[in-house]
Tab-separated table of C-alpha atoms in Angstrom:
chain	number	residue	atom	x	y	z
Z	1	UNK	CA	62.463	-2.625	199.785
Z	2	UNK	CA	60.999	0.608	199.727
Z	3	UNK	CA	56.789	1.327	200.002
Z	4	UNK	CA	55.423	3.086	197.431
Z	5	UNK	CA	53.078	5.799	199.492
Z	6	UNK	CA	49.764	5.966	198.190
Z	7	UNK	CA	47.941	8.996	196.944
Z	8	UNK	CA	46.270	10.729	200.098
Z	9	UNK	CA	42.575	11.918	198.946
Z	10	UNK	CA	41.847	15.364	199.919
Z	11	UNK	CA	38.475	15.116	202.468
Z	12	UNK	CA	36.344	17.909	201.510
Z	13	UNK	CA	36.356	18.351	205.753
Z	14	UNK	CA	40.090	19.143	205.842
Z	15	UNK	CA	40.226	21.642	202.817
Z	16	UNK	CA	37.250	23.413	204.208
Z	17	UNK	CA	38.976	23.588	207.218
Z	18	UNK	CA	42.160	25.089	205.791
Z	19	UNK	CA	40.465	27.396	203.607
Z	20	UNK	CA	38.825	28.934	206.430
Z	21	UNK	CA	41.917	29.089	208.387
Z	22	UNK	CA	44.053	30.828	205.966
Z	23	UNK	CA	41.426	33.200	204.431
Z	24	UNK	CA	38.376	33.159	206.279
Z	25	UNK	CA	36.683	32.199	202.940
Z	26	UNK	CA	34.928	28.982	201.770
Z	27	UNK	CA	37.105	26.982	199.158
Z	28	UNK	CA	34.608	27.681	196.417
Z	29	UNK	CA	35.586	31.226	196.819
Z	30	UNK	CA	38.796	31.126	196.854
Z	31	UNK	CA	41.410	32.077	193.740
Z	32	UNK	CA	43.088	28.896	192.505
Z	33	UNK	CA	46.747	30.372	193.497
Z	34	UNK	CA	44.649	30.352	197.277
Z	35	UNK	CA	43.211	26.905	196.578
Z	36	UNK	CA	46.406	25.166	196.312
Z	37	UNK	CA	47.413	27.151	198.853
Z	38	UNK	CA	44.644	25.361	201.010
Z	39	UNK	CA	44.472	21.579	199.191
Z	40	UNK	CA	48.452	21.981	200.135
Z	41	UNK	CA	47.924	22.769	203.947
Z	42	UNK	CA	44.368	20.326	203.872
Z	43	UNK	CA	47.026	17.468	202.970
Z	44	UNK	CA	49.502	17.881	205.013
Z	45	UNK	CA	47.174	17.889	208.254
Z	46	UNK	CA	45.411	15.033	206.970
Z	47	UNK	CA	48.636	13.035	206.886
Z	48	UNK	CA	49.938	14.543	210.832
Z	49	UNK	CA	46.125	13.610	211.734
Z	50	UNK	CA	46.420	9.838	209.974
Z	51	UNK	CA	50.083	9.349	212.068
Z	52	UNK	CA	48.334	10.289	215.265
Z	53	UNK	CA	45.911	7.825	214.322
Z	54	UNK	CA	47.482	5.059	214.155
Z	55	UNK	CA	49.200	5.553	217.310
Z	56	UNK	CA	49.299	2.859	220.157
Z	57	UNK	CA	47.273	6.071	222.284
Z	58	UNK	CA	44.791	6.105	219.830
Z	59	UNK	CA	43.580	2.902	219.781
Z	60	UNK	CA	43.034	3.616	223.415
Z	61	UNK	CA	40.686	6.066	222.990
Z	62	UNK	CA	36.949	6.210	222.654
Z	63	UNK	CA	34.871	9.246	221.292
Z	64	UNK	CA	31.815	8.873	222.901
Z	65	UNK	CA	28.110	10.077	220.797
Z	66	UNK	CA	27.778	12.683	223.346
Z	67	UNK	CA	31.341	14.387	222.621
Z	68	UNK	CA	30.222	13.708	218.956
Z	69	UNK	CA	26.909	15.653	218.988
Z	70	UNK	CA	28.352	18.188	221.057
Z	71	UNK	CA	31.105	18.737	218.053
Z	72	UNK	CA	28.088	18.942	215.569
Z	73	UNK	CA	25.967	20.832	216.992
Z	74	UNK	CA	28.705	23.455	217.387
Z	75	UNK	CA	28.835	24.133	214.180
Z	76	UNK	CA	25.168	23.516	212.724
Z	77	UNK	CA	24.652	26.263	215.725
Z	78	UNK	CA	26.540	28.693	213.617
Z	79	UNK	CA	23.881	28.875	211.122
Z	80	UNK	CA	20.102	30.291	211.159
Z	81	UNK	CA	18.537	27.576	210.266
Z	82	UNK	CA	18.776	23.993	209.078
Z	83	UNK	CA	18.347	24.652	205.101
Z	84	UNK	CA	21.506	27.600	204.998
Z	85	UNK	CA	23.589	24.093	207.394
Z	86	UNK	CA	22.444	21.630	205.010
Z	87	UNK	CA	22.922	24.101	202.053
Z	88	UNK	CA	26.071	24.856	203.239
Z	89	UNK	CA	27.634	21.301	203.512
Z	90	UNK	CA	26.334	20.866	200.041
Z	91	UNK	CA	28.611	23.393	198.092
Z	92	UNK	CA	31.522	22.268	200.417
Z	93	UNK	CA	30.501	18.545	199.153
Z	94	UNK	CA	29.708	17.510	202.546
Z	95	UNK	CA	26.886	15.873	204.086
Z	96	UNK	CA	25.824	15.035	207.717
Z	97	UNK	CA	27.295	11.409	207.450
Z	98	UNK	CA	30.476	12.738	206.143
Z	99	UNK	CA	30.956	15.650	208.442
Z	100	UNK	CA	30.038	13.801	211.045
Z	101	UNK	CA	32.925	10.942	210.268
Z	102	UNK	CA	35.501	13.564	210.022
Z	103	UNK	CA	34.409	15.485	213.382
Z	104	UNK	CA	34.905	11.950	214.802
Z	105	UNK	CA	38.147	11.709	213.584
Z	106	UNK	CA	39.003	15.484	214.510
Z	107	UNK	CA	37.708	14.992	218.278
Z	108	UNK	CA	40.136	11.347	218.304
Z	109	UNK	CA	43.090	13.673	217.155
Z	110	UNK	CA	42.391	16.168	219.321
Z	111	UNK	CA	41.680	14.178	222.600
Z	112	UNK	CA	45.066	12.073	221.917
Z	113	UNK	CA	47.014	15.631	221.644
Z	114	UNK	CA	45.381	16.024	224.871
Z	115	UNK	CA	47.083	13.416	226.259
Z	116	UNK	CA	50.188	13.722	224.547
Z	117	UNK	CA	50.123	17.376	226.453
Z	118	UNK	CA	49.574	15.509	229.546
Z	119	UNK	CA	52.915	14.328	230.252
Z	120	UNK	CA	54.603	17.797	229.755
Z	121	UNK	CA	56.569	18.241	233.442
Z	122	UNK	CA	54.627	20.530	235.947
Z	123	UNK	CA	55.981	24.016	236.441
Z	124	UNK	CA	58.109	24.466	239.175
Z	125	UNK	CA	57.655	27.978	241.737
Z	126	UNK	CA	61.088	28.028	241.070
Z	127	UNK	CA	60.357	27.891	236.995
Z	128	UNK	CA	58.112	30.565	237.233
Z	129	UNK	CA	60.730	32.892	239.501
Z	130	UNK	CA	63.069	32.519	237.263
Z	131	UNK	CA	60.700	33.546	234.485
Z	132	UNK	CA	59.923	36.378	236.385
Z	133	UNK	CA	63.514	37.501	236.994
Z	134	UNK	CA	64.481	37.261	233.209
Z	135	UNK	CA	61.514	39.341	231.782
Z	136	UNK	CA	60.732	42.122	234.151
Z	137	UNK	CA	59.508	44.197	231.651
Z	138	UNK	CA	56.645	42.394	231.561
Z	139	UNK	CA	55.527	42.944	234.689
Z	140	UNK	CA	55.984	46.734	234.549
Z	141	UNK	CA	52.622	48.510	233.934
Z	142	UNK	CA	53.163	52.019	232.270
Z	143	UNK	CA	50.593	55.312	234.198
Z	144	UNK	CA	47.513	54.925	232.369
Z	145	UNK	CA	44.607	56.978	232.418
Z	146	UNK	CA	40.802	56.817	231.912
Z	147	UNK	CA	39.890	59.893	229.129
Z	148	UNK	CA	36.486	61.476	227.549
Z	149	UNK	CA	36.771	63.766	224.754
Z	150	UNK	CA	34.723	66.147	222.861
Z	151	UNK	CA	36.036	66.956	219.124
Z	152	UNK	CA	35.123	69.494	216.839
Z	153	UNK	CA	35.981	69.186	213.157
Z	154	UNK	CA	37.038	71.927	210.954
Z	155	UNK	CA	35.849	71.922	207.660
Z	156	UNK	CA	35.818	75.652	205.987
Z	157	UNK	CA	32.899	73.926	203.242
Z	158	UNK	CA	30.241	74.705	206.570
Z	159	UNK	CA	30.036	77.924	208.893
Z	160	UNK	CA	30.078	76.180	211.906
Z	161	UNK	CA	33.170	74.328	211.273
Z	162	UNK	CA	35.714	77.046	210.148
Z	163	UNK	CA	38.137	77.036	212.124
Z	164	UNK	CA	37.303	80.347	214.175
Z	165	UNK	CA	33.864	79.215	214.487
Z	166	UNK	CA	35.014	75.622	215.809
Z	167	UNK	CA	37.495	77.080	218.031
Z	168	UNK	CA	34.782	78.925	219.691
Z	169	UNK	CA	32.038	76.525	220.069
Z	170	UNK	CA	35.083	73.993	221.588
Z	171	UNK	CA	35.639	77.039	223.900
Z	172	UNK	CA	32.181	77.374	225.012
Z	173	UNK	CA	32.081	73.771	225.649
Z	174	UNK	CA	35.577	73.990	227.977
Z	175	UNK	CA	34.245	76.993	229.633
Z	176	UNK	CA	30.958	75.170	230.508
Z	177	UNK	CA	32.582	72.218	231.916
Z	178	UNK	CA	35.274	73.276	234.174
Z	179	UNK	CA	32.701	74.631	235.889
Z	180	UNK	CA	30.211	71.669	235.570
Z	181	UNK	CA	32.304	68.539	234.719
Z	182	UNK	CA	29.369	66.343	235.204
Z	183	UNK	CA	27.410	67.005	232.508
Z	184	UNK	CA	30.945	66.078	229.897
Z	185	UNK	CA	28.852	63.097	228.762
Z	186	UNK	CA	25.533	65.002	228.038
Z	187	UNK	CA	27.132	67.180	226.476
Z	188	UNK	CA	29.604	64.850	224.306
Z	189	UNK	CA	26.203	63.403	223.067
Z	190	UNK	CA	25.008	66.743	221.744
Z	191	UNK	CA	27.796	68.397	220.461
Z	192	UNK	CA	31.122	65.719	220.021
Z	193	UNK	CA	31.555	65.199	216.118
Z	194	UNK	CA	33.302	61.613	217.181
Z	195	UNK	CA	31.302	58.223	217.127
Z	196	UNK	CA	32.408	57.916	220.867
Z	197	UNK	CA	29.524	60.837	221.355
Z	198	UNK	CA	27.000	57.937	221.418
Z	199	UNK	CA	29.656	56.691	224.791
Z	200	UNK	CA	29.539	60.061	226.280
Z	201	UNK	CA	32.854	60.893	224.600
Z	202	UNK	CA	34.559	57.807	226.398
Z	203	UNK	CA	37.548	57.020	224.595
Z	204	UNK	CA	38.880	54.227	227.456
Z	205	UNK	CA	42.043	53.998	229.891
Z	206	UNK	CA	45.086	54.498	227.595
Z	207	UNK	CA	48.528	54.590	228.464
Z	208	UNK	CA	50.964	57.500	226.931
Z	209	UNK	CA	51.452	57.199	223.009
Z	210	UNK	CA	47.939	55.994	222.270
Z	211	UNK	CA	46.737	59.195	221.372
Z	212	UNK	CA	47.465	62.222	218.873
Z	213	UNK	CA	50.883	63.764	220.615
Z	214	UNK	CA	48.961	66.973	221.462
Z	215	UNK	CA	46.612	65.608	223.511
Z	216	UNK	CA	49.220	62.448	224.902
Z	217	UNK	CA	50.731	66.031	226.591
Z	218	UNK	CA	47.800	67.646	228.000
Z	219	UNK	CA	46.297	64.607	229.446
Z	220	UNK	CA	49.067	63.295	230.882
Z	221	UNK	CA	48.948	66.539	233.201
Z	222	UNK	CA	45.366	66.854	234.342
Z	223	UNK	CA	44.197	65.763	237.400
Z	224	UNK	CA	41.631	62.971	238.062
Z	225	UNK	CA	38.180	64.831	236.924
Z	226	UNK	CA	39.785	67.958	235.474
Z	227	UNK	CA	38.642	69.481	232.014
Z	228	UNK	CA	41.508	70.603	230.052
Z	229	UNK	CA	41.067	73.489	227.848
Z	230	UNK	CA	40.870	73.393	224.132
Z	231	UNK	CA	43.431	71.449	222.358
Z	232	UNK	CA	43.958	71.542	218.932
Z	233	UNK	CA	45.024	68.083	216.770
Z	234	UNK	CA	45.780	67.729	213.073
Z	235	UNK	CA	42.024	66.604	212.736
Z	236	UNK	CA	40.329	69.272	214.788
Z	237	UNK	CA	39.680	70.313	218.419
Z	238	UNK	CA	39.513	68.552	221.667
Z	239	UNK	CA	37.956	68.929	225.254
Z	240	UNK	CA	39.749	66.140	227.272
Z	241	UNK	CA	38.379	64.564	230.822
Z	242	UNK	CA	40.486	63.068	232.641
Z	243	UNK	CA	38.414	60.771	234.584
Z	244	UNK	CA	40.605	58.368	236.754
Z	245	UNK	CA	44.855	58.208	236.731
Z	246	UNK	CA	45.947	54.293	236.876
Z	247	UNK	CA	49.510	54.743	238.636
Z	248	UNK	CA	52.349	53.051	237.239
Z	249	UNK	CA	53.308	49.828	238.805
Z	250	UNK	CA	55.239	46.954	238.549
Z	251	UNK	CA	53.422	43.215	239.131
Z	252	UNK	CA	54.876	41.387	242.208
Z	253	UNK	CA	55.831	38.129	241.898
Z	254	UNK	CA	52.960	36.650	243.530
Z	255	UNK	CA	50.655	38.590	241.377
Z	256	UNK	CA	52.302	37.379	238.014
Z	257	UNK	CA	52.649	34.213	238.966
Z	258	UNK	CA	49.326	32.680	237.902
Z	259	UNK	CA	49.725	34.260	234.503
Z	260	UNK	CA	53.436	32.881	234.043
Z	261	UNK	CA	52.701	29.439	235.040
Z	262	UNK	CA	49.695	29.449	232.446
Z	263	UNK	CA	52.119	30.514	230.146
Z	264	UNK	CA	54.732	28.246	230.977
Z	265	UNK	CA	52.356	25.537	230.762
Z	266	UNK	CA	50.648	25.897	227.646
Z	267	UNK	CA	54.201	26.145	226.178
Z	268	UNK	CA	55.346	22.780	227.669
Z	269	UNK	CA	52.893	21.234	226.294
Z	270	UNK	CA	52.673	22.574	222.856
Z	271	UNK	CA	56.520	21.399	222.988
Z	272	UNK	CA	56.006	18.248	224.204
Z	273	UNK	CA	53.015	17.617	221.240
Z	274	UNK	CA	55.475	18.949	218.964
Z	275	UNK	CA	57.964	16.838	219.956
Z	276	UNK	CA	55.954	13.443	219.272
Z	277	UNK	CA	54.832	14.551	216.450
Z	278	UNK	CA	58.423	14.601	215.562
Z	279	UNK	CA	59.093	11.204	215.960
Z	280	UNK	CA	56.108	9.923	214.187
Z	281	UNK	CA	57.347	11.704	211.260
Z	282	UNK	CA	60.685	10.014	211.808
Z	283	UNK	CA	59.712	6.802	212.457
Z	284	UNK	CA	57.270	6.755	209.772
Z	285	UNK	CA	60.033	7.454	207.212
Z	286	UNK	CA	62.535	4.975	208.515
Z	287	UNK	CA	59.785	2.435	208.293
Z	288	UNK	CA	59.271	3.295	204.286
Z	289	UNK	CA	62.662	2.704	203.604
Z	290	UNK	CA	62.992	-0.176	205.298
């Protein structure tokens, strides 16, 4: 004879939860095509969470007050005070009994995933070789190289923006610095139209096709601390130091390793949570027709 499932109630915890995790937004801001969206997703995890829960590893494990403060006062902690907290679990129809049941619950899910994850196999040297040998391109890291920039706009509406009048005050500017590369960050702060002025005109260590193809070409042929001369983008012009070169290079083994076998073992055991998961949901529907 078949069991007739009972109707799961939606915990306010769980669609608050969701709502954040699809769209960043409380559910009583959310459209109603979004809050079905949510209630949908808030149900289904509250039915993986109640499987997991009823699991032989669950009943082994304890959550003690300590991991359960900790858990609460992460999130009070996100507020200002204790009246925008309290306020808070209000509109999401929550209060500090309530929230604190289901971050009970969610710390017992979590910890039995934990241990679930626990019996993925260890990775191998030879798991990780292999891994390295199949996706060299991975380990290959493109020149890069550490830029400043000063940029002039050109905007005929002011004098000192046409575009002869830019091209000469970005000329200046080169002229002055080739001689005195040093002072590229004073002088980034009093004359670069960018917000990276307020940097010195550091735009970071970029490899080639991160910037506008005019200055990709330049910079990619200066030599560590040269000041090219001007360059002109589709935005305005540019006085580029090239502070340091990054060669390319390609990752050894050895060096890679620690990142693969992360890798490798954080998928293992997603997989192997996955994978029990599975069989909960299996076995729970055999049982109902049963």
């Amino acid at each position: 004879m078949a069991v007739i499932e009972k109707p799961i109630q939606l915990e306010p915890y769980n669609l608050l939860r969701a709502a954040l995790a699809l769209f960043k937004k409380s559910p009583n801001d959310l459209t109603e095509a979004e809050l079905q969206q949510a209630k949908t997703q808030a149900l289904n995890e509250f039915r993986i969470e109640s499987r997991v829960l009823n699991t032989p590893e669950a009943s082994a494990v304890i959550i003690t007050e300590q991991e359960l403060q900790q858990a609460y006062q992460e999130i009070q902690g996100r507020y200002n005070d204790e009246e925008a907290f309290f306020s808070d679990l209000k509109k999401n129809q929550l209060t500090q009994d309530s929230l604190q049941a289901s971050l009970h619950r969610q710390c017992k899910v979590n910890t039995v995933l934990e241990l679930v994850a626990s019996r993925a196999p260890s990775i191998s040297d030879a798991d990780i070789g292999i891994y390295y040998h199949l996706h060299a391109e991975q380990f290959n890291r493109p020149e890069q190289r550490e830029v400043c920039h000063i940029f002039i706009s050109i905007n005929p509406d002011y004098a000192e923006n046409t575009h002869e009048a830019a091209l000469t005050r970005a000329q200046e500017l080169a002229d002055k610095l080739r001689k005195k590369p040093h002072k590229f960050a004073d002088l980034a702060l009093r004359h670069s139209e960018c917000p990276t002025a307020l940097q010195g005109g550091v735009l970071g260590t970029v490899p080639r096709g991160t910037l506008y193809p005019e200055l990709d070409e330049v910079l990619f042929k200066l030599k560590p601390g040269e000041v090219s001369d001007v360059v002109k983008s589709e935005i305005g012009f540019h006085v580029l130091l090239c502070k340091s070169i990054q060669k390319a290079e390609t990752l050894s083994l050895a060096k890679a390793a620690p990142k693969i076998r992360q890798l490798m073992d954080d998928r293992a055991r997603r997989t192997c949570q996955r994978a029990w998961l599975a069989g909960l949901a299996t076995f729970e529907s055999e049982e109902s027709k049963s």
